[in-house]
PDB file of C-alpha atoms in Angstrom:
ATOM      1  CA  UNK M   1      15.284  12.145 -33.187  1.00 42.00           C
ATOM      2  CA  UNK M   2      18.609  10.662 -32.796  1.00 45.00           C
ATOM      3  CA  UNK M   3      20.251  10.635 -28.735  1.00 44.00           C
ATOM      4  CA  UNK M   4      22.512  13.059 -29.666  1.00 48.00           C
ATOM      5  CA  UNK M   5      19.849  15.305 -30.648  1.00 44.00           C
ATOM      6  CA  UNK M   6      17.915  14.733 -27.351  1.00 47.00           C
ATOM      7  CA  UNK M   7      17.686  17.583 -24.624  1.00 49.00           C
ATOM      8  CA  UNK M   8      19.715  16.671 -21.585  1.00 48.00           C
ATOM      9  CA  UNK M   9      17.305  15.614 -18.931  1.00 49.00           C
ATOM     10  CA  UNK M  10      17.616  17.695 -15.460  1.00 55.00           C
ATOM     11  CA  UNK M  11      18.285  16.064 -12.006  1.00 57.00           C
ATOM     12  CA  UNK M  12      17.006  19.507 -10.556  1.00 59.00           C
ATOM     13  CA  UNK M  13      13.847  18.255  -9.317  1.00 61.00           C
ATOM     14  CA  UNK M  14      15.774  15.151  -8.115  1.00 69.00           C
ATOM     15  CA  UNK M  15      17.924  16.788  -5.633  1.00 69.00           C
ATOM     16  CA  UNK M  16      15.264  17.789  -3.386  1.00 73.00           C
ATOM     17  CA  UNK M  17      15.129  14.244  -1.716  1.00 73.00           C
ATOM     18  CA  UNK M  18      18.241  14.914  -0.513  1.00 70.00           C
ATOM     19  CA  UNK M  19      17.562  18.687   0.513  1.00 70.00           C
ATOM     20  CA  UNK M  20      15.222  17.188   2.557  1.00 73.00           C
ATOM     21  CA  UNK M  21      17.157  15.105   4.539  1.00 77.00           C
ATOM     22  CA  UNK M  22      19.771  18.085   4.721  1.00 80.00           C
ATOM     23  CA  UNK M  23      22.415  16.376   2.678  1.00 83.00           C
ATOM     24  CA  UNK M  24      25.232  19.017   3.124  1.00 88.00           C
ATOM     25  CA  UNK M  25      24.789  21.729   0.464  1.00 89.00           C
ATOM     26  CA  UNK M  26      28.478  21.074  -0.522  1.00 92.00           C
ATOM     27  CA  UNK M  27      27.794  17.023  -1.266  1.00 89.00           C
ATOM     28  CA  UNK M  28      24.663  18.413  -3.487  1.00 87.00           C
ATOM     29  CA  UNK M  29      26.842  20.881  -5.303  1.00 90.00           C
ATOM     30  CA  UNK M  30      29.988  17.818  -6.112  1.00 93.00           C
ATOM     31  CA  UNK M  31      27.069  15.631  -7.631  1.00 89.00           C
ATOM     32  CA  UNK M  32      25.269  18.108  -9.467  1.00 87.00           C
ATOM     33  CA  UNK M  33      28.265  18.861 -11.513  1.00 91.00           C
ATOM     34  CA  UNK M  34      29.439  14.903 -11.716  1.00 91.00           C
ATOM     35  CA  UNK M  35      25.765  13.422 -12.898  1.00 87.00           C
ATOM     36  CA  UNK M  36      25.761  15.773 -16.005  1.00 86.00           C
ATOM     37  CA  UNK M  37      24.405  14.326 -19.468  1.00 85.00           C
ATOM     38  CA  UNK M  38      27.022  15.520 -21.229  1.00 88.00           C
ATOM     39  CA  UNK M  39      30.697  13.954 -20.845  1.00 89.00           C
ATOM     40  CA  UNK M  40      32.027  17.589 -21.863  1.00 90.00           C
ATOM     41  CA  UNK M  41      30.584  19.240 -18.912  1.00 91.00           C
ATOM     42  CA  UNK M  42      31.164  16.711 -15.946  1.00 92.00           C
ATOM     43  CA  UNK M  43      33.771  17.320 -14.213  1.00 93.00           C
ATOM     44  CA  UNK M  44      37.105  15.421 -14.305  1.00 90.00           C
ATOM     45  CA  UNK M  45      38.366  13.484 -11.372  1.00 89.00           C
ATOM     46  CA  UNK M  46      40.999  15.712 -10.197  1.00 89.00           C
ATOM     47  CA  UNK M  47      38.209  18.797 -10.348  1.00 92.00           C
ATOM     48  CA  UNK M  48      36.141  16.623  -8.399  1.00 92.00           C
ATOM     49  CA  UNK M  49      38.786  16.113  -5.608  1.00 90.00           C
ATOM     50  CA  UNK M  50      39.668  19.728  -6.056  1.00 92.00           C
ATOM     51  CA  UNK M  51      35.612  20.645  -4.903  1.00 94.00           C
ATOM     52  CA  UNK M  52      35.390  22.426  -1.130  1.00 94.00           C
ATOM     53  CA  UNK M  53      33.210  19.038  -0.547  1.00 94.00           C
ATOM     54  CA  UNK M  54      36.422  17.666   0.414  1.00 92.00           C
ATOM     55  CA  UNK M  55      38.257  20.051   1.846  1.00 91.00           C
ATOM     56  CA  UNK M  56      38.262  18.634   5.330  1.00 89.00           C
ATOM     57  CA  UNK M  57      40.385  15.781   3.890  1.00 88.00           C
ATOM     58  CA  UNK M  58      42.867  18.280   3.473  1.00 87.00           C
ATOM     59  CA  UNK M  59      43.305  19.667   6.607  1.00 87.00           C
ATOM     60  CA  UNK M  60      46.710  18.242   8.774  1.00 82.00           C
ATOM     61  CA  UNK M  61      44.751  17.900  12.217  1.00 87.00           C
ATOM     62  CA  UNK M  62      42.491  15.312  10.559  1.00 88.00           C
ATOM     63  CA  UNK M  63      42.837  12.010  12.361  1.00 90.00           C
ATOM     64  CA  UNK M  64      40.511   8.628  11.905  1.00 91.00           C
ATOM     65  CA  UNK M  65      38.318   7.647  14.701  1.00 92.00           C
ATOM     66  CA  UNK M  66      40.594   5.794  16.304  1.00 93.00           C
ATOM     67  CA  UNK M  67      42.924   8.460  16.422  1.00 92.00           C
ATOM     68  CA  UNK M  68      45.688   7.791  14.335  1.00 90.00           C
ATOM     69  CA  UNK M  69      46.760   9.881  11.172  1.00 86.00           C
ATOM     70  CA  UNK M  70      44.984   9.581   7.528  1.00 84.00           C
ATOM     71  CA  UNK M  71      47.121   7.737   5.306  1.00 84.00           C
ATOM     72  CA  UNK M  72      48.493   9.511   2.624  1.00 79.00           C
ATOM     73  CA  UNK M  73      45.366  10.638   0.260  1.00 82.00           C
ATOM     74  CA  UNK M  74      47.731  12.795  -1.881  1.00 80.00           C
ATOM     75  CA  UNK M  75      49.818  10.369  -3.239  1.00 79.00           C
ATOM     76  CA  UNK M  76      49.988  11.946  -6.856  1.00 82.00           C
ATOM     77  CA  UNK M  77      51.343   9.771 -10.280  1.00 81.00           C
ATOM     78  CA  UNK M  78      53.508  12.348 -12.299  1.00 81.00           C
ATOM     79  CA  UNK M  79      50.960  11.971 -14.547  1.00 85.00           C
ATOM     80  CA  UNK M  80      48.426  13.469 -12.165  1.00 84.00           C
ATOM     81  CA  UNK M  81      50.446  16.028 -10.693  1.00 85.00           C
ATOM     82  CA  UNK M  82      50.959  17.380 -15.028  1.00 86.00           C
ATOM     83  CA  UNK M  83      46.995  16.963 -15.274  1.00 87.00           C
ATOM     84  CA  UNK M  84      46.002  19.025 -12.278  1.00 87.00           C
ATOM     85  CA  UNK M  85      48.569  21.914 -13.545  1.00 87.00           C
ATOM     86  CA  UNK M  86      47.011  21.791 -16.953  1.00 89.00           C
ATOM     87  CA  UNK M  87      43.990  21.770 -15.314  1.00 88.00           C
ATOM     88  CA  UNK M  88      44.736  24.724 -12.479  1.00 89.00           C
ATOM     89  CA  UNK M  89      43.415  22.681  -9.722  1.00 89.00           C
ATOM     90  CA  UNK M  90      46.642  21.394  -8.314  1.00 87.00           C
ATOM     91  CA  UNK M  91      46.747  24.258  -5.766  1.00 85.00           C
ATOM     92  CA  UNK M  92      43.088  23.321  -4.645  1.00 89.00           C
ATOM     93  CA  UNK M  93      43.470  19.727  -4.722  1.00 89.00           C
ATOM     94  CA  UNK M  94      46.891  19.219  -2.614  1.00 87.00           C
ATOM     95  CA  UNK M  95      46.518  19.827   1.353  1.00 85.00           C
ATOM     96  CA  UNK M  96      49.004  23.653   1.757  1.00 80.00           C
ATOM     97  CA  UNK M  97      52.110  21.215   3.306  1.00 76.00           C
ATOM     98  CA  UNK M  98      52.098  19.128   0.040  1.00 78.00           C
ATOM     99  CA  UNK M  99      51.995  22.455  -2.242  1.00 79.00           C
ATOM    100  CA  UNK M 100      55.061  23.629  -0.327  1.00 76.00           C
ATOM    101  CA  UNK M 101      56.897  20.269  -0.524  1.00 73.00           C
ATOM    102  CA  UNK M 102      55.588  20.380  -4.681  1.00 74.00           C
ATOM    103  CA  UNK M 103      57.160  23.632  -4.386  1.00 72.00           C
ATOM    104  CA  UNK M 104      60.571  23.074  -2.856  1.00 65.00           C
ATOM    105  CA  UNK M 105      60.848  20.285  -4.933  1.00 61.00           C
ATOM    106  CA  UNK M 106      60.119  17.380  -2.754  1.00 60.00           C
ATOM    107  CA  UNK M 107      58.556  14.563  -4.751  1.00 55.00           C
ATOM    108  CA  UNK M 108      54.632  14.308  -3.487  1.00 58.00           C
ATOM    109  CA  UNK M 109      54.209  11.865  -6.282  1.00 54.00           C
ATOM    110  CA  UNK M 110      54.247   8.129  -5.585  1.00 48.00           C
ATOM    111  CA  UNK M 111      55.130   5.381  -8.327  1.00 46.00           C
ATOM    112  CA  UNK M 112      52.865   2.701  -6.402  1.00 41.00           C
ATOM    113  CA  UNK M 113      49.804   4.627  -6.492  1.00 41.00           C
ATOM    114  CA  UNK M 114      47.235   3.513  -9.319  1.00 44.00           C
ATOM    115  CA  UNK M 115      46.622   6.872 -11.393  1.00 44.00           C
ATOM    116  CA  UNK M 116      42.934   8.063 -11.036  1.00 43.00           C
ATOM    117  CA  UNK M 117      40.737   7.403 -13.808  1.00 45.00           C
ATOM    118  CA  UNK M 118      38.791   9.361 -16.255  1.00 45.00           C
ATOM    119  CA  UNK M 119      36.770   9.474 -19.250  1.00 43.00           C
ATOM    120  CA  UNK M 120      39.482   9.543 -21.275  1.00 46.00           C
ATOM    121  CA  UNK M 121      42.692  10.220 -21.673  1.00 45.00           C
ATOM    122  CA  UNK M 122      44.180  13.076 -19.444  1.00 43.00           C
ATOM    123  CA  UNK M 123      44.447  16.642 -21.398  1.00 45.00           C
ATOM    124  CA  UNK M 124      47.509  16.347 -22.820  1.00 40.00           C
ATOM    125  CA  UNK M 125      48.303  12.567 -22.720  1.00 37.00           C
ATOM    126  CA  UNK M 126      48.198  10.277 -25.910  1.00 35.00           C
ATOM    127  CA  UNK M 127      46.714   7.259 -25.444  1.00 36.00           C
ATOM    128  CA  UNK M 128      49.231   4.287 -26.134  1.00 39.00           C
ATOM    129  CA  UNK M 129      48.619   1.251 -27.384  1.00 36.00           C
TER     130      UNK M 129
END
């Protein structure tokens, strides 16, 4: 039978390796849903940053271990910032101080920052070229 025909295979036995060595149940959740046979049901990148595996990244008391603050992490392209309202996840990806600057209208997005990749074009972006 051709690939496309084939059953997905399933990582559930797989996981246990790392239920065994108590891999947070949150870390085991994020990669279930990323290594998924089919491109259609993986999630995207900004769903991925929008999964509670990372909310501690959001939070403002965060510091590194040396003390100083994170650098900014939320440093969305316009491009992004479209793609995670299309996507409804913009409110669970952005820490609550960078919602309410999104919402007064304070730019959160930043020119410099390379826009996060996919596996194809963002929903509702043509590809140029």
């Amino acid at each position: 039978a051709p690939l496309r025909d084939a059953a997905a295979p399933s990582l559930e036995e797989g996981w246990e390796p790392l239920r065994r060595a108590n891999a947070p149940p949150d870390a085991i959740d994020l990669l279930s849903k990323v290594l998924v046979f089919a491109p259609q049901k993986r999630l995207t990148p900004l769903e991925c940053l929008a999964h509670p595996f990372f909310d501690s990244l959001r939070s403002s008391s965060l510091r590194l271990p040396d003390s100083r603050p994170l650098p900014p992490l939320f440093a969305l392209t316009a491009e992004e910032v479209a793609w995670g309202r299309e996507l409804d996840v913009l409110h669970r990806v952005l820490p609550s101080q960078a919602r309410v600057a999104l919402r007064d209208g304070t730019p959160v997005t930043s020119a410099n920052v390379s826009p996060l990749t996919s596996r194809g074009p963002s929903p509702g972006f043509s590809v140029q070229g």
